[in-house]
Amino acid sequence: MRIIDTNVLVYAVDARSPQHAASIAWLDSALDGRDDVGFSWNALLGFIRLTTNPRVFPSPLAAEEAMAQVHDWLAAPSAHVLNPGARHPEILERLLVARGAAGNLVNDAHLAALAIENRASVVTFDSDLSRFEGVRAVTPDDLLRRAR
């Protein structure tokens, strides 16, 4: 199982991003059945928040476009929506306290806790995820190189 971080989702739709080619190539192949792909609502909401915001996204999507993209991703046969399990609060607290994480790292800690619960890696361009013990963070570039 591979859990996708918000940045990979944003780069997959932003053709101007240097990370676009790797993000869209990996995501398309993974959703075609190459990998089980985990989506957190946190990452999906982050995608909608960022891509519909004209201050952040140069050519913002309409809410309908962003939601249509989310529906397309979730309709893929290898897509799974991951929800926190019974151990999530305990794992999250351990990660937050161990790293002294606060502020912007709280969402990363949540994603890391989901990854630990699901024995998954996190697909991201954010190096912060690798700070959390027990989490394996990989980039789409890494995964594409391994697939060759």
PDB file of C-alpha atoms in Angstrom:
ATOM      1  CA  MET A   1       0.000   0.000   0.000  1.00  0.00           C
ATOM      2  CA  ARG A   2       1.200   3.483  -0.852  1.00  0.00           C
ATOM      3  CA  ILE A   3      -0.445   6.545   0.685  1.00  0.00           C
ATOM      4  CA  ILE A   4      -0.364   9.722  -1.377  1.00  0.00           C
ATOM      5  CA  ASP A   5       0.552  13.083   0.108  1.00  0.00           C
ATOM      6  CA  THR A   6      -1.215  16.262  -1.004  1.00  0.00           C
ATOM      7  CA  ASN A   7       1.803  17.606  -2.900  1.00  0.00           C
ATOM      8  CA  VAL A   8       1.839  14.653  -5.305  1.00  0.00           C
ATOM      9  CA  LEU A   9      -1.870  15.168  -6.052  1.00  0.00           C
ATOM     10  CA  VAL A  10      -1.339  18.885  -6.725  1.00  0.00           C
ATOM     11  CA  TYR A  11       1.709  18.271  -8.925  1.00  0.00           C
ATOM     12  CA  ALA A  12      -0.214  15.632 -10.885  1.00  0.00           C
ATOM     13  CA  VAL A  13      -2.653  18.304 -12.127  1.00  0.00           C
ATOM     14  CA  ASP A  14      -0.208  21.221 -12.367  1.00  0.00           C
ATOM     15  CA  ALA A  15       1.468  20.846 -15.762  1.00  0.00           C
ATOM     16  CA  ARG A  16       3.779  23.791 -14.949  1.00  0.00           C
ATOM     17  CA  SER A  17       5.315  22.039 -11.960  1.00  0.00           C
ATOM     18  CA  PRO A  18       8.759  20.442 -12.351  1.00  0.00           C
ATOM     19  CA  GLN A  19       7.332  17.448 -10.442  1.00  0.00           C
ATOM     20  CA  HIS A  20       4.328  17.087 -12.772  1.00  0.00           C
ATOM     21  CA  ALA A  21       5.728  14.455 -15.144  1.00  0.00           C
ATOM     22  CA  ALA A  22       6.822  12.086 -12.378  1.00  0.00           C
ATOM     23  CA  SER A  23       3.670  12.649 -10.314  1.00  0.00           C
ATOM     24  CA  ILE A  24       1.216  12.016 -13.146  1.00  0.00           C
ATOM     25  CA  ALA A  25       3.206   9.078 -14.562  1.00  0.00           C
ATOM     26  CA  TRP A  26       3.403   7.277 -11.229  1.00  0.00           C
ATOM     27  CA  LEU A  27      -0.162   8.102 -10.159  1.00  0.00           C
ATOM     28  CA  ASP A  28      -1.653   6.960 -13.472  1.00  0.00           C
ATOM     29  CA  SER A  29       0.270   3.674 -13.435  1.00  0.00           C
ATOM     30  CA  ALA A  30      -0.500   3.040  -9.757  1.00  0.00           C
ATOM     31  CA  LEU A  31      -4.209   3.701 -10.225  1.00  0.00           C
ATOM     32  CA  ASP A  32      -4.254   1.358 -13.207  1.00  0.00           C
ATOM     33  CA  GLY A  33      -3.554  -1.437 -10.763  1.00  0.00           C
ATOM     34  CA  ARG A  34       0.206  -1.446 -10.287  1.00  0.00           C
ATOM     35  CA  ASP A  35      -0.087  -0.581  -6.566  1.00  0.00           C
ATOM     36  CA  ASP A  36      -2.752  -0.310  -3.904  1.00  0.00           C
ATOM     37  CA  VAL A  37      -3.144   3.434  -3.481  1.00  0.00           C
ATOM     38  CA  GLY A  38      -4.332   4.918  -0.215  1.00  0.00           C
ATOM     39  CA  PHE A  39      -6.011   8.300  -0.075  1.00  0.00           C
ATOM     40  CA  SER A  40      -6.595  10.160   3.167  1.00  0.00           C
ATOM     41  CA  TRP A  41      -9.368  12.713   3.292  1.00  0.00           C
ATOM     42  CA  ASN A  42      -6.795  15.075   4.741  1.00  0.00           C
ATOM     43  CA  ALA A  43      -4.721  14.875   1.534  1.00  0.00           C
ATOM     44  CA  LEU A  44      -7.787  15.089  -0.710  1.00  0.00           C
ATOM     45  CA  LEU A  45      -9.091  18.151   1.133  1.00  0.00           C
ATOM     46  CA  GLY A  46      -5.630  19.702   0.906  1.00  0.00           C
ATOM     47  CA  PHE A  47      -5.695  19.102  -2.851  1.00  0.00           C
ATOM     48  CA  ILE A  48      -9.085  20.818  -3.157  1.00  0.00           C
ATOM     49  CA  ARG A  49      -8.025  23.691  -0.872  1.00  0.00           C
ATOM     50  CA  LEU A  50      -4.818  24.395  -2.794  1.00  0.00           C
ATOM     51  CA  THR A  51      -5.978  23.877  -6.376  1.00  0.00           C
ATOM     52  CA  THR A  52      -9.050  26.066  -5.983  1.00  0.00           C
ATOM     53  CA  ASN A  53      -7.149  28.912  -4.324  1.00  0.00           C
ATOM     54  CA  PRO A  54      -6.056  31.622  -6.798  1.00  0.00           C
ATOM     55  CA  ARG A  55      -3.406  32.871  -4.360  1.00  0.00           C
ATOM     56  CA  VAL A  56      -1.714  29.481  -4.391  1.00  0.00           C
ATOM     57  CA  PHE A  57      -2.566  27.908  -7.727  1.00  0.00           C
ATOM     58  CA  PRO A  58      -1.874  30.067 -10.806  1.00  0.00           C
ATOM     59  CA  SER A  59      -4.851  28.730 -12.780  1.00  0.00           C
ATOM     60  CA  PRO A  60      -7.212  27.591 -10.034  1.00  0.00           C
ATOM     61  CA  LEU A  61      -9.683  24.828 -10.625  1.00  0.00           C
ATOM     62  CA  ALA A  62     -13.377  25.372 -10.072  1.00  0.00           C
ATOM     63  CA  ALA A  63     -14.696  23.381  -7.120  1.00  0.00           C
ATOM     64  CA  GLU A  64     -16.549  21.143  -9.580  1.00  0.00           C
ATOM     65  CA  GLU A  65     -13.296  20.386 -11.439  1.00  0.00           C
ATOM     66  CA  ALA A  66     -11.405  19.602  -8.249  1.00  0.00           C
ATOM     67  CA  MET A  67     -14.188  17.329  -7.030  1.00  0.00           C
ATOM     68  CA  ALA A  68     -14.407  15.609 -10.419  1.00  0.00           C
ATOM     69  CA  GLN A  69     -10.689  14.849 -10.180  1.00  0.00           C
ATOM     70  CA  VAL A  70     -11.135  13.435  -6.670  1.00  0.00           C
ATOM     71  CA  HIS A  71     -14.025  11.253  -7.883  1.00  0.00           C
ATOM     72  CA  ASP A  72     -11.896   9.989 -10.792  1.00  0.00           C
ATOM     73  CA  TRP A  73      -9.049   9.021  -8.472  1.00  0.00           C
ATOM     74  CA  LEU A  74     -11.340   7.294  -5.988  1.00  0.00           C
ATOM     75  CA  ALA A  75     -13.115   5.354  -8.747  1.00  0.00           C
ATOM     76  CA  ALA A  76      -9.889   3.597  -9.751  1.00  0.00           C
ATOM     77  CA  PRO A  77      -9.814  -0.118  -8.893  1.00  0.00           C
ATOM     78  CA  SER A  78      -6.653   0.181  -6.791  1.00  0.00           C
ATOM     79  CA  ALA A  79      -7.823   3.280  -4.848  1.00  0.00           C
ATOM     80  CA  HIS A  80      -8.696   2.983  -1.174  1.00  0.00           C
ATOM     81  CA  VAL A  81      -9.878   5.666   1.233  1.00  0.00           C
ATOM     82  CA  LEU A  82      -7.997   5.218   4.485  1.00  0.00           C
ATOM     83  CA  ASN A  83      -9.557   6.235   7.756  1.00  0.00           C
ATOM     84  CA  PRO A  84      -7.850   6.364  11.129  1.00  0.00           C
ATOM     85  CA  GLY A  85      -8.176   3.129  13.072  1.00  0.00           C
ATOM     86  CA  ALA A  86      -8.443   2.465  16.789  1.00  0.00           C
ATOM     87  CA  ARG A  87      -4.654   2.815  17.263  1.00  0.00           C
ATOM     88  CA  HIS A  88      -4.441   6.128  15.408  1.00  0.00           C
ATOM     89  CA  PRO A  89      -4.612   8.473  18.438  1.00  0.00           C
ATOM     90  CA  GLU A  90      -1.876   6.510  20.217  1.00  0.00           C
ATOM     91  CA  ILE A  91       0.390   6.414  17.141  1.00  0.00           C
ATOM     92  CA  LEU A  92      -0.262  10.077  16.338  1.00  0.00           C
ATOM     93  CA  GLU A  93       0.547  11.162  19.878  1.00  0.00           C
ATOM     94  CA  ARG A  94       3.769   9.130  19.869  1.00  0.00           C
ATOM     95  CA  LEU A  95       4.855  10.708  16.589  1.00  0.00           C
ATOM     96  CA  LEU A  96       3.979  14.234  17.687  1.00  0.00           C
ATOM     97  CA  VAL A  97       5.715  13.940  21.045  1.00  0.00           C
ATOM     98  CA  ALA A  98       8.799  12.087  19.753  1.00  0.00           C
ATOM     99  CA  ARG A  99       9.435  14.698  17.043  1.00  0.00           C
ATOM    100  CA  GLY A 100       8.239  17.679  19.023  1.00  0.00           C
ATOM    101  CA  ALA A 101       5.937  18.168  16.053  1.00  0.00           C
ATOM    102  CA  ALA A 102       3.483  21.029  16.006  1.00  0.00           C
ATOM    103  CA  GLY A 103       2.037  23.520  13.561  1.00  0.00           C
ATOM    104  CA  ASN A 104       2.615  22.508   9.946  1.00  0.00           C
ATOM    105  CA  LEU A 105       3.951  19.075  10.951  1.00  0.00           C
ATOM    106  CA  VAL A 106       0.633  17.957  12.487  1.00  0.00           C
ATOM    107  CA  ASN A 107      -0.862  16.968   9.118  1.00  0.00           C
ATOM    108  CA  ASP A 108       2.378  15.158   8.263  1.00  0.00           C
ATOM    109  CA  ALA A 109       2.187  13.280  11.572  1.00  0.00           C
ATOM    110  CA  HIS A 110      -1.409  12.281  10.784  1.00  0.00           C
ATOM    111  CA  LEU A 111      -0.333  10.906   7.386  1.00  0.00           C
ATOM    112  CA  ALA A 112       2.619   9.142   9.017  1.00  0.00           C
ATOM    113  CA  ALA A 113       0.292   7.545  11.580  1.00  0.00           C
ATOM    114  CA  LEU A 114      -1.989   6.326   8.773  1.00  0.00           C
ATOM    115  CA  ALA A 115       1.038   4.835   7.037  1.00  0.00           C
ATOM    116  CA  ILE A 116       2.136   3.021  10.189  1.00  0.00           C
ATOM    117  CA  GLU A 117      -1.386   1.695  10.819  1.00  0.00           C
ATOM    118  CA  ASN A 118      -1.639   0.394   7.262  1.00  0.00           C
ATOM    119  CA  ARG A 119       1.970  -0.788   6.899  1.00  0.00           C
ATOM    120  CA  ALA A 120       2.253   1.566   3.961  1.00  0.00           C
ATOM    121  CA  SER A 121       4.826   3.919   2.516  1.00  0.00           C
ATOM    122  CA  VAL A 122       4.051   7.566   1.828  1.00  0.00           C
ATOM    123  CA  VAL A 123       4.492   8.920  -1.690  1.00  0.00           C
ATOM    124  CA  THR A 124       5.601  12.518  -1.304  1.00  0.00           C
ATOM    125  CA  PHE A 125       8.074  15.187  -2.279  1.00  0.00           C
ATOM    126  CA  ASP A 126       8.018  16.470   1.325  1.00  0.00           C
ATOM    127  CA  SER A 127      11.178  15.470   3.183  1.00  0.00           C
ATOM    128  CA  ASP A 128       9.423  16.132   6.516  1.00  0.00           C
ATOM    129  CA  LEU A 129       7.672  12.751   6.323  1.00  0.00           C
ATOM    130  CA  SER A 130      10.976  10.900   6.605  1.00  0.00           C
ATOM    131  CA  ARG A 131      11.497  12.514  10.027  1.00  0.00           C
ATOM    132  CA  PHE A 132       8.912  10.229  11.579  1.00  0.00           C
ATOM    133  CA  GLU A 133      10.247   6.939  12.915  1.00  0.00           C
ATOM    134  CA  GLY A 134       8.712   3.918  11.258  1.00  0.00           C
ATOM    135  CA  VAL A 135       7.640   5.772   8.104  1.00  0.00           C
ATOM    136  CA  ARG A 136       9.082   5.107   4.684  1.00  0.00           C
ATOM    137  CA  ALA A 137       8.730   8.133   2.416  1.00  0.00           C
ATOM    138  CA  VAL A 138       9.359   7.721  -1.313  1.00  0.00           C
ATOM    139  CA  THR A 139       9.041  10.080  -4.248  1.00  0.00           C
ATOM    140  CA  PRO A 140       7.233   9.275  -7.487  1.00  0.00           C
ATOM    141  CA  ASP A 141      10.678   9.525  -9.135  1.00  0.00           C
ATOM    142  CA  ASP A 142      11.986   6.756  -6.848  1.00  0.00           C
ATOM    143  CA  LEU A 143       9.042   4.514  -7.675  1.00  0.00           C
ATOM    144  CA  LEU A 144       9.321   5.101 -11.416  1.00  0.00           C
ATOM    145  CA  ARG A 145      13.047   4.225 -11.355  1.00  0.00           C
ATOM    146  CA  ARG A 146      12.313   0.983  -9.502  1.00  0.00           C
ATOM    147  CA  ALA A 147       9.611   0.037 -11.996  1.00  0.00           C
ATOM    148  CA  ARG A 148      12.004   0.160 -14.957  1.00  0.00           C
TER     149      ARG A 148
END
